Amino acid sequence: MKTYRIAVIAGDGIGQEVIPAGIDVMKIAASQAGFTCDFTQFPWGSEFYLKNGRMLDADAVDQLMKFDAIYLGAIGDPRVADHISARELILPLRQRLRQYVNLRPMRLLPGITSPLAGRAAADIDMVCVRENSEGEYCGIGGRLHAGTPDELAEQTGIFTRRGIERIARYAFTFARTRPRKMLASATKSNALQHAMVMWDEVVGEVAKDFPDIEYRKYHVDALAARMITAPQTLDVIVASNLFGDILTDVGSAISGSLGVGPSGNINPDRTTPSMFEPIHGSAPDIAGKGIANPIAAIWAGAMMLDHFGERAAHDGILKAIEGVIGNAKVRTPDLGGTAKTADMTKAVTAAMVAR
Ligand code: ATP
């Protein structure tokens, strides 16, 4: 029987509550589809930092290389500065494991009310393919004359032809798997005359290899507005690191709750493990109360199984999620109900077993 080895970093806050839910669901999906998942837990995160002065073991990347994928909960703790928790765990893993694609479905599930008036599930079904390894978040720059009136800061964005071409190619290929076969590229070539002009040139060149995809480019500000005013006209979106970061927050806001959206940090070359996580953070305000919505983590688990090529297992989990959210009987407080994390998880597993 095929076995997938999965490294689990449940991390901080509600990560510790929603990741076990995702594991329970994946185990059922695996047994239904005829494969097994072997989960290995790692204690990394803010608690680990407070004890050991580091977010990860020094050889964490070497340890993780032995796995088929990484299942991450959330990283963030009020006792640890954000630039330490994110910069020393999530960003190095994304970069060292060459997870150059950040894949973010932005879908309004049937049964959830969007803050956009009059919009239903059929109107909001987008996926953002965000460049995850370079661009505006490459970290190059510095500060000079700190604390003086002459202080200056420089933050450099790095865009490479190779980096743009591979994210564009992934996005076009991904668009081919979708019924509408559309790709929107987020640019700002009217103001960023070097990087974004090159972005447009390279994406345009890749587009020639995909004549079956309806390709359009939009300035990122107009695209953000379009996500609000005409989300039904958008399907797959390809964006740089910063633009994708902002657009996906718009996407998750119009999709209802933060507790629902998943994401994947993917190395399409498959030479290193990819990493799947809910989009929400550690939610310290509700951590420990057992009321976090586990759907985002469960959906992230489904994406991981899809990455392994286990499409039927992915689809089974998604059907169960849609059923539970759609019938509105079991809802955590973020969706207006009173259910606990465990109730929601039980409802999803029951829906899977009932199929
Ligand atoms: P962090 O610093 O780790 O990013 P945060 O509180 O700034 O934490 P989120 O964790 O994303 O950011 O939480 C934002 C808000 O959304 C919080 O009020 C939180 O309670 C709520 N929230 C996030 N995830 C969930 C979830 N899975 N279920 C219910 N509510 C959630």
Coordinates of C-alpha atoms and ligand atoms in Angstrom, one line a residue:
M1 CA 0.0 0.0 0.0
K2 CA 1.3 3.5 -0.9
T3 CA 2.4 5.4 2.2
Y4 CA 3.0 9.2 2.3
R5 CA 5.4 10.5 5.0
I6 CA 4.1 13.8 6.3
A7 CA 6.0 16.2 8.7
V8 CA 3.6 17.9 11.0
I9 CA 4.4 21.3 12.5
A10 CA 1.2 22.2 14.4
G11 CA 3.0 25.4 15.7
D12 CA 1.2 28.0 17.9
G13 CA -2.2 28.9 19.2
I14 CA -5.1 27.3 17.3
G15 CA -2.6 25.5 15.1
Q16 CA -2.5 22.9 17.9
E17 CA -6.3 22.6 17.7
V18 CA -7.0 22.5 14.0
I19 CA -4.1 20.3 12.8
P20 CA -5.3 17.2 14.7
A21 CA -8.7 17.7 13.1
G22 CA -7.1 17.7 9.6
I23 CA -5.1 14.6 10.5
D24 CA -8.3 12.7 11.6
V25 CA -9.9 13.6 8.3
M26 CA -6.9 12.7 6.1
K27 CA -6.7 9.3 7.8
I28 CA -10.3 8.5 6.9
A29 CA -9.8 9.8 3.3
A30 CA -6.6 7.7 3.0
S31 CA -8.3 4.5 4.2
Q32 CA -11.2 5.1 1.8
A33 CA -8.9 5.6 -1.2
G34 CA -6.5 2.8 -0.3
F35 CA -3.3 4.5 0.9
T36 CA -1.8 5.5 4.2
C37 CA -0.4 8.7 5.7
D38 CA 2.4 8.4 8.2
F39 CA 2.5 11.6 10.4
T40 CA 5.6 12.7 12.3
Q41 CA 5.2 15.6 14.8
F42 CA 7.8 18.4 15.2
P43 CA 7.6 20.7 18.2
W44 CA 8.8 23.8 16.4
G45 CA 7.3 27.3 16.8
S46 CA 7.1 30.0 19.4
E47 CA 7.0 27.8 22.5
F48 CA 10.1 26.0 21.1
Y49 CA 11.7 29.5 20.6
L50 CA 11.0 30.6 24.2
K51 CA 12.8 27.5 25.5
N52 CA 15.6 27.1 22.9
G53 CA 16.2 30.6 21.4
R54 CA 15.4 29.4 18.0
M55 CA 12.2 28.7 16.0
L56 CA 13.5 25.5 14.4
D57 CA 16.2 23.0 14.9
A58 CA 19.5 24.0 13.2
D59 CA 19.2 21.0 10.8
A60 CA 15.4 21.4 10.3
V61 CA 15.6 21.5 6.5
D62 CA 17.7 18.3 6.4
Q63 CA 15.1 16.6 8.7
L64 CA 12.2 17.8 6.5
M65 CA 13.8 16.6 3.3
K66 CA 13.0 13.1 4.3
F67 CA 9.2 13.8 4.0
D68 CA 6.8 13.9 1.1
A69 CA 5.1 17.0 2.5
I70 CA 4.8 19.3 5.5
Y71 CA 1.5 20.0 7.2
L72 CA 1.8 23.4 9.1
G73 CA -0.7 24.8 11.6
A74 CA 0.0 28.4 12.5
I75 CA 3.0 30.4 13.7
G76 CA 2.7 33.5 15.9
D77 CA 2.6 34.3 19.6
P78 CA 2.2 37.6 21.4
R79 CA 5.4 36.9 23.4
V80 CA 7.5 36.6 20.2
A81 CA 8.0 39.5 17.7
D82 CA 6.4 38.8 14.3
H83 CA 9.6 39.4 12.5
I84 CA 11.2 36.6 14.5
S85 CA 8.4 34.1 14.2
A86 CA 7.7 34.6 10.5
R87 CA 11.2 35.4 9.3
E88 CA 12.8 32.5 11.2
L89 CA 10.3 29.8 10.4
I90 CA 7.9 30.2 7.5
L91 CA 10.0 32.4 5.2
P92 CA 13.2 30.3 5.4
L93 CA 11.3 27.1 4.9
R94 CA 9.5 28.5 1.8
Q95 CA 12.9 29.7 0.4
R96 CA 15.2 26.8 1.4
L97 CA 12.7 24.2 0.2
R98 CA 12.2 26.2 -3.0
Q99 CA 8.4 26.4 -2.6
Y100 CA 8.2 29.1 -5.3
V101 CA 4.4 28.8 -5.7
N102 CA 1.9 29.9 -3.1
L103 CA -1.5 28.5 -4.2
R104 CA -4.6 30.0 -2.6
P105 CA -8.1 29.0 -3.5
M106 CA -10.5 31.9 -2.8
R107 CA -14.0 30.4 -2.9
L108 CA -17.3 31.2 -1.4
L109 CA -18.6 27.9 -0.1
P110 CA -22.3 27.3 -0.5
G111 CA -24.0 28.2 2.8
I112 CA -21.6 31.0 3.7
T113 CA -22.7 34.6 3.3
S114 CA -20.2 36.8 1.6
P115 CA -19.9 40.4 2.8
L116 CA -20.5 41.3 -0.9
A117 CA -24.2 41.9 -1.2
G118 CA -26.0 39.6 -3.6
R119 CA -23.1 37.3 -4.3
A120 CA -23.5 33.5 -4.2
A121 CA -21.1 30.6 -4.4
A122 CA -21.1 30.6 -8.2
D123 CA -19.8 34.2 -8.3
I124 CA -16.7 33.7 -6.1
D125 CA -14.4 30.9 -7.3
M126 CA -10.9 32.1 -7.8
V127 CA -7.4 30.7 -7.2
C128 CA -4.4 32.9 -6.7
V129 CA -1.0 31.7 -7.9
R130 CA 1.4 33.9 -5.9
E131 CA 5.2 34.1 -6.5
N132 CA 6.6 32.9 -3.2
S133 CA 10.4 33.1 -3.6
E134 CA 11.6 36.5 -4.8
G135 CA 10.0 39.9 -5.8
E136 CA 9.2 42.5 -3.1
Y137 CA 9.8 40.0 -0.2
C138 CA 13.3 38.9 -1.1
G139 CA 14.6 40.8 2.0
I140 CA 17.4 42.7 0.3
G141 CA 18.0 46.2 1.5
G142 CA 19.1 48.0 4.6
R143 CA 19.0 51.0 6.8
L144 CA 21.5 53.8 7.1
H145 CA 22.0 56.4 9.8
A146 CA 19.4 54.7 12.1
G147 CA 17.7 57.0 14.6
T148 CA 19.0 60.2 13.1
P149 CA 17.1 62.8 11.0
D150 CA 19.1 61.5 8.0
E151 CA 17.9 57.9 8.4
L152 CA 17.1 56.1 5.2
A153 CA 15.8 52.7 4.4
E154 CA 16.1 50.8 1.1
Q155 CA 14.0 47.8 0.3
T156 CA 14.8 46.2 -3.0
G157 CA 12.5 44.0 -5.1
I158 CA 14.2 41.3 -7.1
F159 CA 12.5 39.9 -10.2
T160 CA 14.3 37.3 -12.4
R161 CA 13.2 36.1 -15.8
R162 CA 13.5 32.5 -14.5
G163 CA 11.4 33.3 -11.5
I164 CA 8.6 35.0 -13.5
E165 CA 8.6 32.4 -16.2
R166 CA 8.2 29.5 -13.9
I167 CA 5.4 31.0 -11.9
A168 CA 3.6 32.0 -15.1
R169 CA 4.0 28.6 -16.6
Y170 CA 2.6 27.0 -13.4
A171 CA -0.3 29.4 -13.4
F172 CA -1.2 28.8 -17.1
T173 CA -0.9 25.0 -16.6
F174 CA -3.1 25.3 -13.5
A175 CA -5.7 27.3 -15.4
R176 CA -5.9 24.5 -17.9
T177 CA -7.3 22.2 -15.1
R178 CA -10.2 24.7 -14.4
P179 CA -13.5 24.7 -16.4
R180 CA -13.3 28.4 -17.3
K181 CA -9.6 28.3 -18.4
M182 CA -8.9 32.0 -17.7
L183 CA -5.8 33.7 -16.3
A184 CA -5.5 37.2 -15.0
S185 CA -2.0 38.6 -14.4
A186 CA -1.5 41.3 -11.8
T187 CA 0.8 44.0 -13.0
K188 CA 1.7 47.7 -12.3
S189 CA 3.7 48.4 -15.3
N190 CA 2.4 52.0 -15.5
A191 CA 4.3 52.9 -12.4
L192 CA 7.0 50.2 -11.9
Q193 CA 8.7 50.6 -15.2
H194 CA 11.4 48.1 -14.8
A195 CA 10.2 45.1 -12.8
M196 CA 6.6 45.1 -13.9
V197 CA 7.4 45.8 -17.5
M198 CA 9.6 42.7 -17.5
W199 CA 6.9 40.8 -15.7
D200 CA 4.4 41.6 -18.5
E201 CA 6.9 40.7 -21.2
V202 CA 7.7 37.3 -19.7
V203 CA 4.1 36.4 -18.8
G204 CA 3.1 37.5 -22.3
E205 CA 5.8 35.2 -23.9
V206 CA 4.6 32.2 -21.8
A207 CA 1.0 33.0 -22.8
K208 CA 1.9 32.1 -26.4
D209 CA 2.4 28.5 -25.3
F210 CA -1.2 28.4 -23.9
P211 CA -3.5 29.6 -26.7
D212 CA -6.4 27.7 -25.1
I213 CA -6.2 30.0 -22.0
E214 CA -8.0 33.4 -22.0
Y215 CA -5.2 35.6 -20.7
R216 CA -5.6 39.2 -19.6
K217 CA -3.4 41.6 -17.6
Y218 CA -4.8 44.1 -15.1
H219 CA -3.1 46.8 -13.0
V220 CA -3.2 45.4 -9.5
D221 CA -5.3 48.3 -8.2
A222 CA -7.9 47.7 -10.9
L223 CA -7.8 43.9 -10.2
A224 CA -8.4 44.5 -6.5
A225 CA -11.4 46.5 -7.4
R226 CA -12.6 43.9 -9.9
M227 CA -12.5 41.2 -7.2
I228 CA -15.1 43.3 -5.4
T229 CA -17.2 44.6 -8.2
A230 CA -17.1 41.6 -10.7
P231 CA -15.6 38.6 -9.0
Q232 CA -17.5 36.3 -11.4
T233 CA -15.2 37.5 -14.2
L234 CA -12.0 36.1 -12.5
D235 CA -10.7 32.6 -12.4
V236 CA -6.9 32.0 -11.9
I237 CA -4.8 35.0 -10.9
V238 CA -1.0 35.1 -11.1
A239 CA 0.7 37.7 -9.0
S240 CA 4.1 38.8 -7.5
N241 CA 4.8 38.1 -3.9
L242 CA 3.5 41.5 -2.5
F243 CA 0.6 41.8 -5.0
G244 CA -0.5 38.3 -4.3
D245 CA -0.3 38.8 -0.5
I246 CA -2.7 41.7 -0.7
L247 CA -5.1 40.3 -3.4
T248 CA -5.4 37.0 -1.4
D249 CA -6.5 39.0 1.7
V250 CA -9.2 40.6 -0.5
G251 CA -10.1 37.1 -1.7
S252 CA -10.4 35.6 1.8
A253 CA -12.4 38.6 3.0
I254 CA -15.1 38.2 0.3
S255 CA -15.2 34.4 0.8
G256 CA -16.5 34.7 4.4
S257 CA -14.4 33.6 7.3
L258 CA -10.6 33.4 7.8
G259 CA -11.3 30.0 9.3
V260 CA -12.1 28.4 5.9
G261 CA -9.3 29.2 3.5
P262 CA -6.4 26.9 2.8
S263 CA -3.0 27.4 1.1
G264 CA -0.2 25.5 -0.4
N265 CA 3.5 26.4 -0.6
I266 CA 4.5 24.3 -3.5
N267 CA 7.7 23.2 -5.2
P268 CA 6.3 22.0 -8.5
D269 CA 9.7 20.3 -9.4
R270 CA 9.0 18.0 -6.4
T271 CA 12.7 17.9 -5.4
T272 CA 11.8 19.1 -1.9
P273 CA 8.6 18.7 0.2
S274 CA 5.8 21.2 -0.3
M275 CA 4.0 22.7 2.7
F276 CA 0.3 23.0 3.2
E277 CA -1.4 25.3 5.8
P278 CA -4.6 27.1 6.7
I279 CA -4.3 30.8 5.8
H280 CA -5.3 32.0 9.3
G281 CA -2.8 32.7 12.0
S282 CA -2.5 31.5 15.6
A283 CA -5.6 33.5 16.7
P284 CA -4.4 34.1 20.3
D285 CA -7.8 35.6 21.1
I286 CA -9.5 32.2 20.8
A287 CA -6.6 29.8 21.3
G288 CA -7.3 27.1 23.9
K289 CA -11.0 27.5 23.9
G290 CA -11.7 24.7 21.4
I291 CA -13.8 26.9 19.2
A292 CA -11.5 27.4 16.2
N293 CA -13.0 26.5 12.8
P294 CA -11.0 23.5 11.5
I295 CA -12.2 23.7 7.9
A296 CA -9.2 25.7 6.6
A297 CA -6.8 23.1 8.1
I298 CA -8.9 20.2 6.8
W299 CA -9.0 21.8 3.3
A300 CA -5.3 22.4 3.4
G301 CA -4.9 18.6 4.1
A302 CA -7.1 17.9 1.1
M303 CA -4.8 20.1 -1.1
M304 CA -1.8 18.1 0.2
L305 CA -3.4 14.8 -0.8
D306 CA -4.2 16.3 -4.2
H307 CA -0.5 17.3 -4.5
F308 CA 0.3 13.6 -4.0
G309 CA -1.9 12.8 -6.9
E310 CA -4.7 11.5 -4.7
R311 CA -7.5 13.4 -6.5
A312 CA -10.3 11.2 -5.3
A313 CA -9.3 11.6 -1.7
H314 CA -9.2 15.4 -2.2
D315 CA -12.6 15.5 -3.8
G316 CA -14.1 13.3 -1.1
I317 CA -12.9 15.7 1.6
L318 CA -14.2 18.7 -0.3
K319 CA -17.6 17.2 -0.8
A320 CA -17.8 16.5 2.9
I321 CA -16.8 20.1 3.7
E322 CA -19.3 21.5 1.3
G323 CA -22.0 19.2 2.7
V324 CA -21.3 20.3 6.3
I325 CA -21.1 24.0 5.5
G326 CA -24.0 23.9 3.2
N327 CA -26.5 22.3 5.6
A328 CA -25.6 24.9 8.2
K329 CA -26.4 22.7 11.2
V330 CA -22.9 22.6 12.7
R331 CA -21.2 26.0 12.7
T332 CA -18.3 27.4 14.8
P333 CA -18.7 30.9 16.2
D334 CA -16.8 32.6 13.3
L335 CA -19.6 31.3 11.1
G336 CA -22.3 32.5 13.5
G337 CA -22.8 29.2 15.4
T338 CA -21.9 27.7 18.8
A339 CA -20.2 24.5 17.7
K340 CA -16.8 23.5 18.9
T341 CA -13.8 22.5 16.8
A342 CA -14.5 18.9 17.7
D343 CA -18.2 19.1 16.6
M344 CA -17.2 20.5 13.2
T345 CA -14.5 17.8 12.7
K346 CA -17.0 15.1 13.7
A347 CA -19.5 16.4 11.2
V348 CA -16.9 16.3 8.4
T349 CA -15.7 12.8 9.3
A350 CA -19.4 11.6 9.5
A351 CA -20.1 13.1 6.1
M352 CA -17.2 11.2 4.7
V353 CA -18.1 7.9 6.2
A354 CA -21.8 8.4 5.0
R355 CA -20.8 8.7 1.4
Ligands
ATP1 P1 -1.2 35.8 14.1 O1 -0.4 36.8 14.8 O2 -0.8 34.4 14.4 O3 -1.4 36.1 12.6 P2 -3.8 37.1 14.4 O4 -4.8 37.0 15.5 O5 -3.2 38.4 14.1 O6 -2.7 36.0 14.7 P3 -5.3 35.4 12.8 O7 -4.9 34.3 13.7 O8 -5.4 35.2 11.4 O9 -4.4 36.6 13.0 O10 -6.8 35.9 13.4 C1 -7.5 37.0 12.9 C2 -8.9 36.9 13.5 O11 -9.6 35.8 12.9 C3 -8.9 36.6 15.0 O12 -10.0 37.3 15.6 C4 -9.2 35.1 15.1 O13 -9.9 34.7 16.2 C5 -10.1 34.9 13.8 N1 -9.8 33.5 13.3 C6 -8.6 33.1 12.6 N2 -8.7 31.8 12.3 C7 -9.8 31.4 12.8 C8 -10.4 30.1 12.8 N3 -9.8 29.0 12.3 N4 -11.6 29.9 13.5 C9 -12.2 31.0 14.0 N5 -11.7 32.2 14.0 C10 -10.5 32.4 13.4

